[in-house]
Each structure stands twice: as structure tokens, then as C-alpha cells.
């Protein structure tokens, strides 16, 4: 032991009642059982992303081509508009 601990005085209780003994056994008496939610209440609803028999639709190649054509046309249009704006309002 360290010298500081040897010189300390023991702790004395000032109450007149003796301290109750703490039992390390299981508590006596009936224990309440924790009950879970009934009928799955309180749980988040989980659904399959796609029900059985449902097919994820595939994109038609013509639809994909038309989307790319629209994007290309939009980019060309914005480039032409930017060029026109630069001619109309030249930066100094």
C-alpha cells in the first residue's frame, strides 16, 4: 500500500441504523416481463421493392437515342445563343 492510504482514517457511519446488506442474489418476488408490440405494431412496414411477377420496364433504344439527341440540340442551341449574345453585347 502507499503511505497516503495507510494514514487515512476508516469511514465511520454516523447513522444509528445499521446499513442494509446488499444481496447479490436475484431479487425476490415476481418479475414483470417486458412485452413487445402486438401484431407487429410499432414496426416499420417493409414491402418488397417489386412485387412478385412485376418486371422492371426496359428503356427502348429509340427513347434513349431521342434523349441524347435532345441534349445535343440543347447544347448546340445554348452555344449559338451565347455566341449571339457576345456579338450583340460585346465585352470590353
PDB file of C-alpha atoms in Angstrom:
ATOM      1  CA  UNK A   1       0.000   0.000   0.000  1.00  0.00           C
ATOM      2  CA  UNK A   2       1.010   3.569  -0.470  1.00  0.00           C
ATOM      3  CA  UNK A   3       1.897   5.645   2.598  1.00  0.00           C
ATOM      4  CA  UNK A   4      -1.016   8.046   1.974  1.00  0.00           C
ATOM      5  CA  UNK A   5      -3.591   5.240   2.159  1.00  0.00           C
ATOM      6  CA  UNK A   6      -2.150   3.817   5.399  1.00  0.00           C
ATOM      7  CA  UNK A   7      -2.596   7.104   7.272  1.00  0.00           C
ATOM      8  CA  UNK A   8      -6.248   7.676   6.260  1.00  0.00           C
ATOM      9  CA  UNK A   9      -8.849   7.049   8.933  1.00  0.00           C
ATOM     10  CA  UNK A  10     -11.604   4.484   8.267  1.00  0.00           C
ATOM     11  CA  UNK A  11     -15.030   5.858   7.300  1.00  0.00           C
ATOM     12  CA  UNK A  12     -17.481   5.629  10.189  1.00  0.00           C
ATOM     13  CA  UNK A  13     -21.237   5.813   9.671  1.00  0.00           C
ATOM     14  CA  UNK A  14     -22.984   8.435  11.821  1.00  0.00           C
ATOM     15  CA  UNK A  15     -26.498   6.967  11.470  1.00  0.00           C
ATOM     16  CA  UNK A  16     -27.910   4.820  14.270  1.00  0.00           C
ATOM     17  CA  UNK A  17     -29.390   2.231  11.880  1.00  0.00           C
ATOM     18  CA  UNK A  18     -27.123  -0.469  10.514  1.00  0.00           C
ATOM     19  CA  UNK A  19     -26.578  -0.397   6.768  1.00  0.00           C
ATOM     20  CA  UNK A  20     -28.781  -2.929   4.953  1.00  0.00           C
ATOM     21  CA  UNK A  21     -26.961  -5.840   3.447  1.00  0.00           C
ATOM     22  CA  UNK A  22     -26.878  -5.883  -0.309  1.00  0.00           C
ATOM     23  CA  UNK A  23     -27.869  -9.260  -1.652  1.00  0.00           C
ATOM     24  CA  UNK A  24     -26.035 -10.476  -4.702  1.00  0.00           C
ATOM     25  CA  UNK A  25     -28.772 -12.998  -5.455  1.00  0.00           C
ATOM     26  CA  UNK A  26     -31.638 -12.386  -7.840  1.00  0.00           C
ATOM     27  CA  UNK A  27     -34.302 -10.057  -6.462  1.00  0.00           C
ATOM     28  CA  UNK A  28     -37.199 -11.856  -4.827  1.00  0.00           C
ATOM     29  CA  UNK A  29     -40.768 -11.561  -5.999  1.00  0.00           C
ATOM     30  CA  UNK A  30     -42.408 -11.863  -9.392  1.00  0.00           C
ATOM     31  CA  UNK A  31     -40.614 -10.112 -12.195  1.00  0.00           C
ATOM     32  CA  UNK A  32     -42.513  -8.204 -14.852  1.00  0.00           C
ATOM     33  CA  UNK A  33     -41.773  -9.443 -18.300  1.00  0.00           C
ATOM     34  CA  UNK A  34     -41.208  -6.780 -20.912  1.00  0.00           C
ATOM     35  CA  UNK A  35     -43.890  -7.173 -23.522  1.00  0.00           C
ATOM     36  CA  UNK A  36     -43.250  -6.366 -27.142  1.00  0.00           C
ATOM     37  CA  UNK A  37     -45.703  -4.731 -29.502  1.00  0.00           C
ATOM     38  CA  UNK A  38     -48.701  -6.818 -30.523  1.00  0.00           C
ATOM     39  CA  UNK A  39     -49.448  -7.661 -34.129  1.00  0.00           C
ATOM     40  CA  UNK A  40     -46.244  -6.007 -35.345  1.00  0.00           C
ATOM     41  CA  UNK A  41     -47.370  -2.612 -34.103  1.00  0.00           C
ATOM     42  CA  UNK A  42     -44.557  -0.138 -33.768  1.00  0.00           C
ATOM     43  CA  UNK A  43     -42.540  -1.739 -36.535  1.00  0.00           C
ATOM     44  CA  UNK A  44     -41.917  -0.037 -39.838  1.00  0.00           C
ATOM     45  CA  UNK A  45     -43.791  -1.517 -42.752  1.00  0.00           C
ATOM     46  CA  UNK A  46     -41.435  -3.329 -45.075  1.00  0.00           C
ATOM     47  CA  UNK A  47     -42.516  -4.057 -48.593  1.00  0.00           C
ATOM     48  CA  UNK A  48     -40.663  -5.769 -51.324  1.00  0.00           C
ATOM     49  CA  UNK A  49     -39.361  -3.221 -53.806  1.00  0.00           C
ATOM     50  CA  UNK A  50     -41.138  -5.009 -56.661  1.00  0.00           C
ATOM     51  CA  UNK A  51     -43.953  -7.482 -56.033  1.00  0.00           C
ATOM     52  CA  UNK A  52     -43.622 -10.949 -57.417  1.00  0.00           C
ATOM     53  CA  UNK A  53     -44.421 -11.141 -61.104  1.00  0.00           C
ATOM     54  CA  UNK A  54     -43.641  -7.465 -61.751  1.00  0.00           C
ATOM     55  CA  UNK A  55     -40.981  -6.758 -64.336  1.00  0.00           C
ATOM     56  CA  UNK A  56     -38.865  -3.645 -64.336  1.00  0.00           C
ATOM     57  CA  UNK A  57     -39.567  -1.960 -67.663  1.00  0.00           C
ATOM     58  CA  UNK A  58     -36.646  -1.653 -70.036  1.00  0.00           C
ATOM     59  CA  UNK A  59     -35.953   1.534 -71.941  1.00  0.00           C
ATOM     60  CA  UNK A  60     -36.463   1.374 -75.655  1.00  0.00           C
ATOM     61  CA  UNK A  61     -33.289   2.159 -77.621  1.00  0.00           C
ATOM     62  CA  UNK A  62     -35.184   4.781 -79.633  1.00  0.00           C
ATOM     63  CA  UNK A  63     -36.135   6.585 -76.395  1.00  0.00           C
ATOM     64  CA  UNK A  64     -32.504   6.640 -75.256  1.00  0.00           C
ATOM     65  CA  UNK A  65     -31.422   7.987 -78.656  1.00  0.00           C
ATOM     66  CA  UNK A  66     -34.052  10.718 -78.573  1.00  0.00           C
ATOM     67  CA  UNK A  67     -32.899  11.841 -75.099  1.00  0.00           C
ATOM     68  CA  UNK A  68     -29.289  12.108 -76.296  1.00  0.00           C
ATOM     69  CA  UNK A  69     -30.406  13.988 -79.406  1.00  0.00           C
ATOM     70  CA  UNK A  70     -32.376  16.458 -77.287  1.00  0.00           C
ATOM     71  CA  UNK A  71     -29.358  17.014 -75.034  1.00  0.00           C
ATOM     72  CA  UNK A  72     -27.086  17.570 -78.049  1.00  0.00           C
ATOM     73  CA  UNK A  73     -29.557  20.023 -79.611  1.00  0.00           C
ATOM     74  CA  UNK A  74     -29.852  21.924 -76.353  1.00  0.00           C
ATOM     75  CA  UNK A  75     -26.077  22.223 -76.026  1.00  0.00           C
ATOM     76  CA  UNK A  76     -25.776  23.447 -79.631  1.00  0.00           C
ATOM     77  CA  UNK A  77     -28.615  25.919 -79.086  1.00  0.00           C
ATOM     78  CA  UNK A  78     -27.046  27.341 -75.921  1.00  0.00           C
ATOM     79  CA  UNK A  79     -23.686  27.676 -77.700  1.00  0.00           C
ATOM     80  CA  UNK A  80     -25.347  29.562 -80.571  1.00  0.00           C
ATOM     81  CA  UNK A  81     -27.256  31.783 -78.147  1.00  0.00           C
ATOM     82  CA  UNK A  82     -24.068  32.559 -76.220  1.00  0.00           C
ATOM     83  CA  UNK A  83     -22.308  33.468 -79.451  1.00  0.00           C
ATOM     84  CA  UNK A  84     -25.229  35.697 -80.487  1.00  0.00           C
ATOM     85  CA  UNK A  85     -25.240  37.405 -77.078  1.00  0.00           C
ATOM     86  CA  UNK A  86     -21.498  38.049 -77.349  1.00  0.00           C
ATOM     87  CA  UNK A  87     -21.990  39.683 -80.764  1.00  0.00           C
ATOM     88  CA  UNK A  88     -24.942  41.757 -79.552  1.00  0.00           C
ATOM     89  CA  UNK A  89     -23.335  42.842 -76.268  1.00  0.00           C
ATOM     90  CA  UNK A  90     -19.564  42.639 -76.769  1.00  0.00           C
ATOM     91  CA  UNK A  91     -17.451  42.599 -73.625  1.00  0.00           C
ATOM     92  CA  UNK A  92     -14.876  45.363 -73.403  1.00  0.00           C
TER      93      UNK A  92
END
